[in-house]
Coordinates of C-alpha atoms in Angstrom, one line a residue:
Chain A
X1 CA 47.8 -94.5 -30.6
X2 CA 48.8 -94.8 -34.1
X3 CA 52.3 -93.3 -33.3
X4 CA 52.8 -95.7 -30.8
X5 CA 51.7 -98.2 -33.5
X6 CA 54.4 -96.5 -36.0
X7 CA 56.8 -96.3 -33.2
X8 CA 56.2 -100.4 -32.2
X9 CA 56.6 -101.0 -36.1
X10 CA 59.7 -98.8 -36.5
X11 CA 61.7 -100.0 -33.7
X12 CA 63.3 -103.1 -35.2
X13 CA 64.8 -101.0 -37.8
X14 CA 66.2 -98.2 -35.0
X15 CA 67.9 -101.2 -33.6
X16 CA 69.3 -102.5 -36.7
X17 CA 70.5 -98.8 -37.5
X18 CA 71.9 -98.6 -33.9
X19 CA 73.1 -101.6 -34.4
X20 CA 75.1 -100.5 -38.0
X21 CA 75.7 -97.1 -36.0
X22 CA 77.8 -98.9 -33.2
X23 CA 79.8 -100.3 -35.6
X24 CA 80.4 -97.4 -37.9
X25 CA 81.1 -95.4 -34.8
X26 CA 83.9 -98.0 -34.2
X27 CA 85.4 -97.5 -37.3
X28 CA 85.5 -94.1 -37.3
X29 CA 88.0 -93.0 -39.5
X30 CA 88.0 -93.1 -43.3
X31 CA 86.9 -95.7 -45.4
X32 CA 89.3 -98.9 -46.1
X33 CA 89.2 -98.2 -49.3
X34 CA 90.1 -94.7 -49.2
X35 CA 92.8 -95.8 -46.5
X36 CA 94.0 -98.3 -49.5
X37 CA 94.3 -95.4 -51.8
X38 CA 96.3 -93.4 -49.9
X39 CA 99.1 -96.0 -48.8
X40 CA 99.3 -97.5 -52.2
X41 CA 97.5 -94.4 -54.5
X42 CA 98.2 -96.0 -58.2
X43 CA 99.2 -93.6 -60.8
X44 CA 101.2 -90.8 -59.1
X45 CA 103.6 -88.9 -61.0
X46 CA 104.2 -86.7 -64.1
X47 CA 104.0 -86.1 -67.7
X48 CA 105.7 -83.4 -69.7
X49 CA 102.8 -81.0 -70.0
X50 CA 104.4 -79.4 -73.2
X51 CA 104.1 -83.3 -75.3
X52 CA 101.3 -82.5 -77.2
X53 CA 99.1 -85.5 -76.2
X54 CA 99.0 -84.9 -73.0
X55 CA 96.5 -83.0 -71.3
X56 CA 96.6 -81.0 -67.7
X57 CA 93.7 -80.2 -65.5
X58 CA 94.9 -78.3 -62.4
X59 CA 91.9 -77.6 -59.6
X60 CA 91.5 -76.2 -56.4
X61 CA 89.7 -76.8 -53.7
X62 CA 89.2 -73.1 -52.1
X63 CA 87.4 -74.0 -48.6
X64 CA 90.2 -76.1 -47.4
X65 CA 93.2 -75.9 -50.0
X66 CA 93.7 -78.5 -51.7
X67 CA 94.9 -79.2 -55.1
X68 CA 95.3 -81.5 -57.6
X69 CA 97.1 -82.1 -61.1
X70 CA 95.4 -84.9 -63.1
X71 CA 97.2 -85.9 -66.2
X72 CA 96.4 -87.6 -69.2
X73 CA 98.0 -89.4 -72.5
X74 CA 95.6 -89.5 -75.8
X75 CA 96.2 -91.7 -78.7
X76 CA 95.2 -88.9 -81.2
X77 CA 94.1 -91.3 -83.7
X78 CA 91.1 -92.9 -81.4
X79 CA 90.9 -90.3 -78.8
X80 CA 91.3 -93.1 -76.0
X81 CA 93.1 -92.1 -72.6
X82 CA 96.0 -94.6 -72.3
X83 CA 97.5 -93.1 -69.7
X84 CA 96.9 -91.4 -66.7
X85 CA 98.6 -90.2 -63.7
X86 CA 98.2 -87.5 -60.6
X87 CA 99.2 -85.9 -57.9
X88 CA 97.6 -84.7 -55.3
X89 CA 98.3 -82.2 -52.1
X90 CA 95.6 -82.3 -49.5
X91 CA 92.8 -84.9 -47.3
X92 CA 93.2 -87.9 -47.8
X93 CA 89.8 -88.5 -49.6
X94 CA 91.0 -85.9 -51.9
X95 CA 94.2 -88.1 -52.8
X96 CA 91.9 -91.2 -52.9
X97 CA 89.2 -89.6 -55.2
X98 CA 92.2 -88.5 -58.0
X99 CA 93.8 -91.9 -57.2
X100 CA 90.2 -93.5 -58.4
X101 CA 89.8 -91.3 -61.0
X102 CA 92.6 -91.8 -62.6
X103 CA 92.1 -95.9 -62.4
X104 CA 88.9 -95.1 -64.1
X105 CA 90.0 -93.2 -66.8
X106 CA 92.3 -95.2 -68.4
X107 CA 91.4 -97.4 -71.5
X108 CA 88.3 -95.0 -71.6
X109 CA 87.8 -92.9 -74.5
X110 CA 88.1 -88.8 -74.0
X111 CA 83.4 -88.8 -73.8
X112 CA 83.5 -91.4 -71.9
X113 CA 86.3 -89.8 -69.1
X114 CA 84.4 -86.7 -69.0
X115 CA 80.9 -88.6 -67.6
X116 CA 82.2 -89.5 -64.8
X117 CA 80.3 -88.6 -62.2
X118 CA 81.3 -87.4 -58.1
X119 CA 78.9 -89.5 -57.2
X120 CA 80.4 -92.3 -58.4
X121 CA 83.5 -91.3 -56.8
X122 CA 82.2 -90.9 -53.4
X123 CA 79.4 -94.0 -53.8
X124 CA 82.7 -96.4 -54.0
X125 CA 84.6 -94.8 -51.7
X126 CA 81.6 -94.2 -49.7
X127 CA 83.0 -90.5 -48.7
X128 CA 80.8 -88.8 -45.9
X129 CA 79.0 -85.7 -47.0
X130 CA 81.8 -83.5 -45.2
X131 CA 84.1 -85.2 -47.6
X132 CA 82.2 -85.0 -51.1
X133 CA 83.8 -81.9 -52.5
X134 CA 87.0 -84.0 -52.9
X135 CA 84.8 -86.5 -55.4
X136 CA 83.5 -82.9 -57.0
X137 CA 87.5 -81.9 -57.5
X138 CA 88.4 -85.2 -58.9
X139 CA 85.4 -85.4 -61.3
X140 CA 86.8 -81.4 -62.1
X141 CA 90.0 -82.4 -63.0
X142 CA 89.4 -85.3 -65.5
X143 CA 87.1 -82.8 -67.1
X144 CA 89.8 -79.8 -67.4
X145 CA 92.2 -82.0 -68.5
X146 CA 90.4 -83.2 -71.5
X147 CA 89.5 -79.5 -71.9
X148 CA 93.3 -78.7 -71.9
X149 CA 94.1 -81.9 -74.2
X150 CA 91.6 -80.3 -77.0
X151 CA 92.7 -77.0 -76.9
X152 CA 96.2 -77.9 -77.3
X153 CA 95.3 -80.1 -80.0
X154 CA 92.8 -77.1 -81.7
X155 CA 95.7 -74.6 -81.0
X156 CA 98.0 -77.2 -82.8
X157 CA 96.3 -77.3 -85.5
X158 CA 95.2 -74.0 -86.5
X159 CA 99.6 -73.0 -86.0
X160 CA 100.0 -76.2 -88.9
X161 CA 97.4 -74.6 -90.8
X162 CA 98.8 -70.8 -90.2
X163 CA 102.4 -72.5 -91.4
X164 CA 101.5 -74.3 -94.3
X165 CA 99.5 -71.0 -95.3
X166 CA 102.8 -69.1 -95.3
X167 CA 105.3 -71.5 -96.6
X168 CA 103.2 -71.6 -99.5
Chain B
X1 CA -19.1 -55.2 -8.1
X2 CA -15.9 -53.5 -7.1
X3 CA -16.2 -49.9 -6.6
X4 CA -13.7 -47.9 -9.2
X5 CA -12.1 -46.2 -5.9
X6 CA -11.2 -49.3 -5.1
X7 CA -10.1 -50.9 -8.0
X8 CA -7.6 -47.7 -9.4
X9 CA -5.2 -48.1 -6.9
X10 CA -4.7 -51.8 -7.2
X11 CA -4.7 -51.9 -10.8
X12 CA -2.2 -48.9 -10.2
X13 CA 0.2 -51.0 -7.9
X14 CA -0.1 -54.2 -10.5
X15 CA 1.4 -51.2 -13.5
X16 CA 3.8 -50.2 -10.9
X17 CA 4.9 -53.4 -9.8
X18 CA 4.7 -54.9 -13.2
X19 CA 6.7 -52.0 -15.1
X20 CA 9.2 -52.4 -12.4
X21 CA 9.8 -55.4 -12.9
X22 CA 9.7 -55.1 -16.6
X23 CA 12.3 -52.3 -15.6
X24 CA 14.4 -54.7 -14.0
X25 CA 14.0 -57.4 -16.5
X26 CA 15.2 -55.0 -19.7
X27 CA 18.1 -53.6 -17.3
X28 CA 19.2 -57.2 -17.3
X29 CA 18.9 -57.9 -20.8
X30 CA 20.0 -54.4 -22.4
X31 CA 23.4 -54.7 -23.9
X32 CA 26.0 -54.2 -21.7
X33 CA 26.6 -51.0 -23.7
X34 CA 23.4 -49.4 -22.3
X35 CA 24.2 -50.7 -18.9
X36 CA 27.1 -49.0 -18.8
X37 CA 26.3 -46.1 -20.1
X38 CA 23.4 -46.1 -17.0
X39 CA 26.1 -46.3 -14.8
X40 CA 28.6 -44.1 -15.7
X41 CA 25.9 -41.4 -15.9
X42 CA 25.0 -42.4 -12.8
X43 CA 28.8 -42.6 -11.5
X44 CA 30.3 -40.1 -12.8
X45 CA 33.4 -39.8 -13.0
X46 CA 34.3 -43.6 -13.0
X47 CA 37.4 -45.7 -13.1
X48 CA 39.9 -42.7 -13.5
X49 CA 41.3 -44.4 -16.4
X50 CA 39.5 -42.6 -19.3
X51 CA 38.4 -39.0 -18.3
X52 CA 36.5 -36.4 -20.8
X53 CA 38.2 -33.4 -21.4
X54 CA 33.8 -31.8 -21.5
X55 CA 32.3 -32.5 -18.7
X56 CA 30.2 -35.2 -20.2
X57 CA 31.1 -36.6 -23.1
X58 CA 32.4 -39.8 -23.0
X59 CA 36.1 -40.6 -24.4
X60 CA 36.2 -43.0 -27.2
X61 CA 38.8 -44.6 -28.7
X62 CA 39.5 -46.8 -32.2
X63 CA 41.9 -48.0 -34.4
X64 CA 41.9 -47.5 -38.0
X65 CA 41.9 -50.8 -38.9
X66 CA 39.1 -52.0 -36.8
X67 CA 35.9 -50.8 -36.0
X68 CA 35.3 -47.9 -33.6
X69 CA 33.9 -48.3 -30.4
X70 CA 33.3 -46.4 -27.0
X71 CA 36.1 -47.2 -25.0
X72 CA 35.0 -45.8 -21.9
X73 CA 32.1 -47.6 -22.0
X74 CA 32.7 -51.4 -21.3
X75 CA 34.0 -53.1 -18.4
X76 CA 32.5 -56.6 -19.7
X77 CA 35.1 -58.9 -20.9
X78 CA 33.6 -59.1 -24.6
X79 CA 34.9 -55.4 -25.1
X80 CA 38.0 -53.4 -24.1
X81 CA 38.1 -55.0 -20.9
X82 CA 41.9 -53.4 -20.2
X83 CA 40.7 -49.7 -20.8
X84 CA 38.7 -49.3 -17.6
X85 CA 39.6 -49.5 -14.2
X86 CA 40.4 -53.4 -14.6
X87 CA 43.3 -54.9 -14.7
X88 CA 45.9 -53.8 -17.1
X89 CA 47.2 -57.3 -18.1
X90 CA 43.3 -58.5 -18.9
X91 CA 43.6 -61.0 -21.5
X92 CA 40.1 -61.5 -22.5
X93 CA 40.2 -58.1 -24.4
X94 CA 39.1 -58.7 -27.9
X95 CA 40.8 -55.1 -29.1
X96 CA 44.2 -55.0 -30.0
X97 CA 44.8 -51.8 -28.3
X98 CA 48.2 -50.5 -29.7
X99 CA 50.7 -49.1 -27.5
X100 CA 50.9 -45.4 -27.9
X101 CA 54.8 -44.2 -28.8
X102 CA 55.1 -41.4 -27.3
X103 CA 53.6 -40.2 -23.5
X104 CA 52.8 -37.1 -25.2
X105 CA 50.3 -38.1 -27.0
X106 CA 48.5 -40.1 -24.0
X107 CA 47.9 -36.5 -23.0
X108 CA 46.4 -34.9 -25.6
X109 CA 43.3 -35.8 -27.7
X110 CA 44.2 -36.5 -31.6
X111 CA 45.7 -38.8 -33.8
X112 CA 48.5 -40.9 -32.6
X113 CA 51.3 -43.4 -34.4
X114 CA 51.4 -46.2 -32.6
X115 CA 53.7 -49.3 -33.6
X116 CA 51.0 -50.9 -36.0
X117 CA 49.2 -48.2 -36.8
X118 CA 46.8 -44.8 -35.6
X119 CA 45.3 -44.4 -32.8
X120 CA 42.5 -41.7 -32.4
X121 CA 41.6 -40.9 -28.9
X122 CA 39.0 -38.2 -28.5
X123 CA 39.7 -37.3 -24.7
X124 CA 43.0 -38.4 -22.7
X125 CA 44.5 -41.1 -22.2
X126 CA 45.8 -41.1 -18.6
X127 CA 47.1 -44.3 -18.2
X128 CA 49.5 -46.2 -21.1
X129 CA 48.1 -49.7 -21.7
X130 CA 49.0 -52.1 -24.4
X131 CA 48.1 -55.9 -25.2
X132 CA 50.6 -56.5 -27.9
X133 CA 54.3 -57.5 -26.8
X134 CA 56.8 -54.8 -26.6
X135 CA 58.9 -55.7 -29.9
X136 CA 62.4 -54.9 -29.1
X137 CA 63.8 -57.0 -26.5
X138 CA 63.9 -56.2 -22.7
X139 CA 66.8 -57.3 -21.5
X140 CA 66.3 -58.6 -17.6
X141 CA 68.0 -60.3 -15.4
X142 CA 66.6 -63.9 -15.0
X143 CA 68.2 -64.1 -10.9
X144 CA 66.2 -60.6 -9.6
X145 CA 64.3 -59.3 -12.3
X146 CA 65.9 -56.3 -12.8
X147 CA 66.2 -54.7 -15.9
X148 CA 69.4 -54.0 -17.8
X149 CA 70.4 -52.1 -21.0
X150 CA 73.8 -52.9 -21.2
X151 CA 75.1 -54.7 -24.4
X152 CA 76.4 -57.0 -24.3
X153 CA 74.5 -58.4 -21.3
X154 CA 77.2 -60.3 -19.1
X155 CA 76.3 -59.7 -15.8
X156 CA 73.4 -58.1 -14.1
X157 CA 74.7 -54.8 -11.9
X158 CA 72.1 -55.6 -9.7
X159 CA 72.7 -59.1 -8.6
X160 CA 75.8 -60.3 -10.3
X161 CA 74.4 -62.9 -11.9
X162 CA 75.9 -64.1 -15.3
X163 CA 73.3 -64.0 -17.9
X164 CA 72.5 -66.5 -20.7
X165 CA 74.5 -65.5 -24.0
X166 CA 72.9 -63.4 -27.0
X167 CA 73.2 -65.3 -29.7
X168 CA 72.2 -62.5 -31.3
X169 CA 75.6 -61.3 -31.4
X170 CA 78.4 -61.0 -33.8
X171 CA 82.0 -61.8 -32.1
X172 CA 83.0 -57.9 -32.7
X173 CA 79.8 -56.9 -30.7
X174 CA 80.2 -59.1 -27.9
X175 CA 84.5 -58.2 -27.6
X176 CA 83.5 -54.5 -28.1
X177 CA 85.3 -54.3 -30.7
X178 CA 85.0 -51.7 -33.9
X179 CA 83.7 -54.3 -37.1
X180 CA 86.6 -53.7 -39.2
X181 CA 89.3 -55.6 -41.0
X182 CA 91.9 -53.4 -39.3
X183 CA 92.1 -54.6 -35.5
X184 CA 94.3 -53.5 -32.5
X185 CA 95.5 -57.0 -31.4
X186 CA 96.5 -55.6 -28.2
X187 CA 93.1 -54.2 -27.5
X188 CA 91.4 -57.3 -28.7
X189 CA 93.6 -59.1 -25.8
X190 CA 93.0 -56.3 -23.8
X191 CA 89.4 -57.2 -24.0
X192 CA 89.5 -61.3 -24.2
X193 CA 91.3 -61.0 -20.4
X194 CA 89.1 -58.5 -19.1
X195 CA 85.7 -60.2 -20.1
X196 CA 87.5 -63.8 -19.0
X197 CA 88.1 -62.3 -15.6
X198 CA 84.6 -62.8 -14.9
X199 CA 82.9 -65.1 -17.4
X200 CA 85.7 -68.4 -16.7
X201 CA 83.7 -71.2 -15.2
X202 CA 86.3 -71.4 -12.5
X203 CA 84.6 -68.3 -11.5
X204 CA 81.8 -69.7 -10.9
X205 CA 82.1 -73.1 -9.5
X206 CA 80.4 -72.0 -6.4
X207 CA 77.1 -70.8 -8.0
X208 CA 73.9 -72.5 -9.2
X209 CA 74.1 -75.2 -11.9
X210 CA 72.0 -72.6 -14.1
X211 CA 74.4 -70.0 -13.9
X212 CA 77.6 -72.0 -14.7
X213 CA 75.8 -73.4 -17.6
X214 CA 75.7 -69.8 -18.6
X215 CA 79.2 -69.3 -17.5
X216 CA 80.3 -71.5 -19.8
X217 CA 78.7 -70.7 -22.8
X218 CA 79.6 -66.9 -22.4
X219 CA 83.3 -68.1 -22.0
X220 CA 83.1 -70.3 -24.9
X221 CA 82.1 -67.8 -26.8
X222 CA 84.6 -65.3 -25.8
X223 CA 86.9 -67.8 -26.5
X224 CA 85.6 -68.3 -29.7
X225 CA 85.2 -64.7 -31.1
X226 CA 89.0 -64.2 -30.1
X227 CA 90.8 -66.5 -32.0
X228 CA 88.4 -66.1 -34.7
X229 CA 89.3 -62.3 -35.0
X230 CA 92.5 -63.1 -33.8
X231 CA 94.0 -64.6 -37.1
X232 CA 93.7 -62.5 -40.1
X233 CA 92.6 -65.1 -42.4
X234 CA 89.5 -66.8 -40.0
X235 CA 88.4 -62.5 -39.3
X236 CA 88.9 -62.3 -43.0
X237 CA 86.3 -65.2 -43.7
X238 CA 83.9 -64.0 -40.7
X239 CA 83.6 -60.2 -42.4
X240 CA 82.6 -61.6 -45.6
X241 CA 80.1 -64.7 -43.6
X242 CA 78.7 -61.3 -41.8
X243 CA 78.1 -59.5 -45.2
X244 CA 76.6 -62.7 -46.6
X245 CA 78.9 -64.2 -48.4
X246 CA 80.6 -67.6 -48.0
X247 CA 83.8 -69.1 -49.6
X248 CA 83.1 -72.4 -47.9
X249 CA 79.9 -73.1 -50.6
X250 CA 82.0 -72.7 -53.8
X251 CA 83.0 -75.4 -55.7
X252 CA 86.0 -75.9 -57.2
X253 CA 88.7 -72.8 -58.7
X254 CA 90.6 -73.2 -61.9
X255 CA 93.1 -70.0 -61.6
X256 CA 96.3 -71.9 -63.5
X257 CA 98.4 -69.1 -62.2
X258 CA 98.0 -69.4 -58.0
X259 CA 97.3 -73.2 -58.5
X260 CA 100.5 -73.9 -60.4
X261 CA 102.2 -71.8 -57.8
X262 CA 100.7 -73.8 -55.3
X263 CA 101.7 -76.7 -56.9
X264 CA 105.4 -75.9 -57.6
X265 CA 105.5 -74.9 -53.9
X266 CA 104.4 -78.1 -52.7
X267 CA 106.3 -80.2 -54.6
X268 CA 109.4 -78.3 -53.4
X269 CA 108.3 -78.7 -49.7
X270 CA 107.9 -82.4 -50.3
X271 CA 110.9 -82.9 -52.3
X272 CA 113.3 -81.3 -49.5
X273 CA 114.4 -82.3 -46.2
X274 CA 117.2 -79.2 -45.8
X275 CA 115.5 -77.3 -42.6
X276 CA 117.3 -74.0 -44.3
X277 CA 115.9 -74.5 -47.4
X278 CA 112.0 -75.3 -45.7
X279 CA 113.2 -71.9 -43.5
X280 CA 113.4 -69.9 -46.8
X281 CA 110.6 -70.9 -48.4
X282 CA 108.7 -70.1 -44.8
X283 CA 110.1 -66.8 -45.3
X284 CA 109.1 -65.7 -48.7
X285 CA 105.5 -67.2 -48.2
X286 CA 105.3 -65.0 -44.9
X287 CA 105.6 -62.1 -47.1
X288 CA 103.3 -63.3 -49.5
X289 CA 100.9 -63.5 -46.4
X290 CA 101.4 -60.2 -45.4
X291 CA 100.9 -58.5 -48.8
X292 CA 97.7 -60.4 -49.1
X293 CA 96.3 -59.1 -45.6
X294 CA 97.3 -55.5 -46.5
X295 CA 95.3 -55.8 -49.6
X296 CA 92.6 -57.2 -47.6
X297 CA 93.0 -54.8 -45.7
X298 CA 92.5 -52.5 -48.7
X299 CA 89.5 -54.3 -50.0
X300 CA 87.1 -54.0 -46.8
X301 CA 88.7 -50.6 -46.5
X302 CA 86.9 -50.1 -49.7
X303 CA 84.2 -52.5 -49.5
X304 CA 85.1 -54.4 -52.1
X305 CA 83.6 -57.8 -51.1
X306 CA 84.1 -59.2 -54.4
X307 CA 87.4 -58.2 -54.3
X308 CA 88.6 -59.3 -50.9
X309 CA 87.3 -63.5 -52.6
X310 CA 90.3 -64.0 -54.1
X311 CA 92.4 -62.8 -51.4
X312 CA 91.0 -65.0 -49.1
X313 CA 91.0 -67.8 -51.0
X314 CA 95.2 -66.8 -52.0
X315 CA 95.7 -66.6 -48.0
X316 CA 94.4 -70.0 -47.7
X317 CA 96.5 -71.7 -49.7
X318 CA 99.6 -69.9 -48.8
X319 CA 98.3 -70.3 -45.2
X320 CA 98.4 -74.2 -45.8
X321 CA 101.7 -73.9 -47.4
X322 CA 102.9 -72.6 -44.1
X323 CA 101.2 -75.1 -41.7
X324 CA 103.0 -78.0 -44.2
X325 CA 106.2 -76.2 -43.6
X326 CA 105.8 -76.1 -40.0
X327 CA 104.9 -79.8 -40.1
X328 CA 108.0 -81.0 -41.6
X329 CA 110.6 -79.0 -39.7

């Protein structure tokens, strides 16, 4: 009796979820704003990965082969990303999470990049749980290119040092 | 006053009558152990299940675990009901009376193994009895009830009815098929046409609603298993799911030599239009393919699981550099 209670109660919200469930059955391809990133993706392109203020982060995607290059330019006075830019072979959630991610980034300083969480990601683009690795890649890739950017800049350093050790 | 003469034998009927009855009453309200052990003294020999290797002693049986008790003894639901000359399916047997392995041992007196423990059994056992299902699984047909132990379990011989699929079954089992990395493509066909000969739903569009269900799920299957083991790359995957492990869970790689490979590769494919030039690059990735499953190949030989991950994940990649290639031209 109390089920059928629970049942009587519940049954508005069934409806209204059938209701939500009709229409995201309708609309059942990706999300408009992941179809907007991928037939306008801002930021696609390249940097010289050998200019020293640019960092790389290459990832892959091993279950379905993707991958994606996320590049980024750091004043090295402030450590803020002013520029960013991608490029991306694979889903198109994949090409609409680095195409996000690299919107994001920009104007942000280097600790700020790297919190950046998938969820985020996939929360705006409201991804479907088949589709959240993507987010997890793009989130990846901000993080090893700031990893790259400071090694570069460490291994740049210590060579000055090692120079100015032997010219004197 | 009565006269003594008189009296003795009436007082001697009221004893009598009154110690029969008494008699009667504690026959009634003895334990059934008692009872029984009246009658089969008195019935000797009994039910034929349980006889006595002596000529009077009564067979007992127990189980280790549980406390002993006379066997032969009880015909009363409360006890061993299924030991006597009852019914061998009696269910309102308290004992757990294991099934004795071998038909040796339901012969002799002794100790026994039995599938959950010993069973002691002082005189013989002449008929094989158990209350606890038998564990491994009886395969029978669901059409005519005959038994089977063919595997994999198509069709019954009996009735030719096609059985419900065993999901129990990896694809290599149910295409009879050696598990190995290494497989004869031509046998694997071999196989896929002989087993669709009979397992098609077109087959069966004449029989029962029940049995095409089956039909098609068996089919399915088959279908399934062969493309699977088919391509190198998806058997590839399946070995290592079947040992446990699962490329599908890991996150993200960061190998900067295959990815900028990849990359490289991709941008080249995208940046030309020349069907030679996509021909070429079709070419040399073929080889790369081909190296990669003769490592594999190596790997499982070996098996070298961890070894055979970054092979698999290599082949995908080159595998989708192929599909890309065969997109554009």
């Amino acid at each position: 009796m109390l089920t059928h209670f629970a049942r009587g109660v519940t049954k508005p919200s069934v409806l209204g979820q059938q209701a939500t469930g009709g229409l995201i059955l309708l609309k059942r391809a990706y999300h408009e704003k992941v179809v907007d990133h991928y037939n306008n993706p801002r930021n696609v392109g390249s940097f010289d990965k050998n200019d020293p203020t640019v960092g790389t982060g290459l990832v892959g995607a091993p279950a379905c082969g993707d991958v994606m290059k996320l590049q980024i330019k750091v004043d090295e006075s402030s450590g803020e990303i002013v520029d960013a830019c991608f490029k991306t072979f694979g889903c198109g959630s994949a090409i609409a999470s680095s195409s996000l991610a690299s919107e994001w980034i920009k104007g942000k300083p280097m600790n700020e990049a790297i919190s950046i969480k998938n969820r985020d990601i996939a929360k705006h683009l409201s991804l479907p749980p088949v589709k959240l690795h993507c987010s997890m890649l793009a989130e990846d890739a901000i993080k090893a290119a700031v990893k790259d950017y400071r090694q570069k800049k460490e291994k740049l350093s210590v060579e000055a040092y090692v120079h100015v050790e032997t010219a004197a | 006053m009565v006269p003594q003469c008189v009296l003795l034998p009436r007082v001697a009927a009221l004893v009598v009558i009154s110690s029969v009855c008494f008699l009667r009453m504690a026959v009634k309200s003895v334990s059934p152990y008692l009872r029984e052990l009246l009658w089969r003294w008195i019935n000797l020999p009994a039910s034929g299940c349980l006889s006595s290797s002596s000529s009077s002693s009564f067979s007992s049986c127990g189980i280790k675990r549980q406390r002993r008790f006379h066997t032969g003894l009880f015909r009363s639901s409360s006890w061993s009901g299924s030991f006597l000359g009852s019914n061998k399916e009696d269910e309102s047997a308290s004992c757990t009376v294991e099934k004795v392995l071998s038909t040796r041992a339901l012969h002799n007196p002794g100790i026994h193994t039995t599938e959950r423990g010993s069973l002691e059994t002082k005189g013989k056992l002449l008929r094989e009895f158990s209350s606890t299902p038998v564990l491994e699984f009886e395969k029978k047909c669901w059409s005519c009830d005959s038994k089977d132990d063919a595997s994999p379990f198509f069709v019954c011989t009996a009735c030719g009815a096609i059985q419900p699929l065993d999901e129990g079954l990896d694809f290599f089992q149910l295409l009879s098929i050696e598990r190995s990395f290494e497989v004869d493509e031509k046998e694997l066909e071999k196989q896929y046409k002989r087993l669709q000969k009979f397992l098609h739903p077109d087959l069966s569009s004449l029989k029962s609603q029940r049995e095409q269900g089956y039909s098609a799920d068996q089919s399915g299957q088959v279908i399934k298993a062969y493309y699977t083991l088919l391509d190198p790359l998806s058997r590839a995957r399946y070995l290592l799911t079947l040992n446990g492990v699962s490329i599908d869970e890991e996150g993200t790689i960061h190998d900067p030599p295959l990815l900028l490979e990849i990359m490289e590769l991709r941008e080249e494919i995208e940046e030309t239009a020349d069907p030679t030039k996509l021909q070429e690059i079709k070419e040399k990735n073929s080889i790369k393919l081909q190296d990669c499953e003769k490592a594999l190949s190596t790997a499982f030989g070996n098996g070298d699981l961890a070894g055979a991950i970054p092979l698999v994940r290599k082949m995908t990649y080159y595998d989708k550099i192929s599909e890309e290639i065969t997109r554009k031209l």
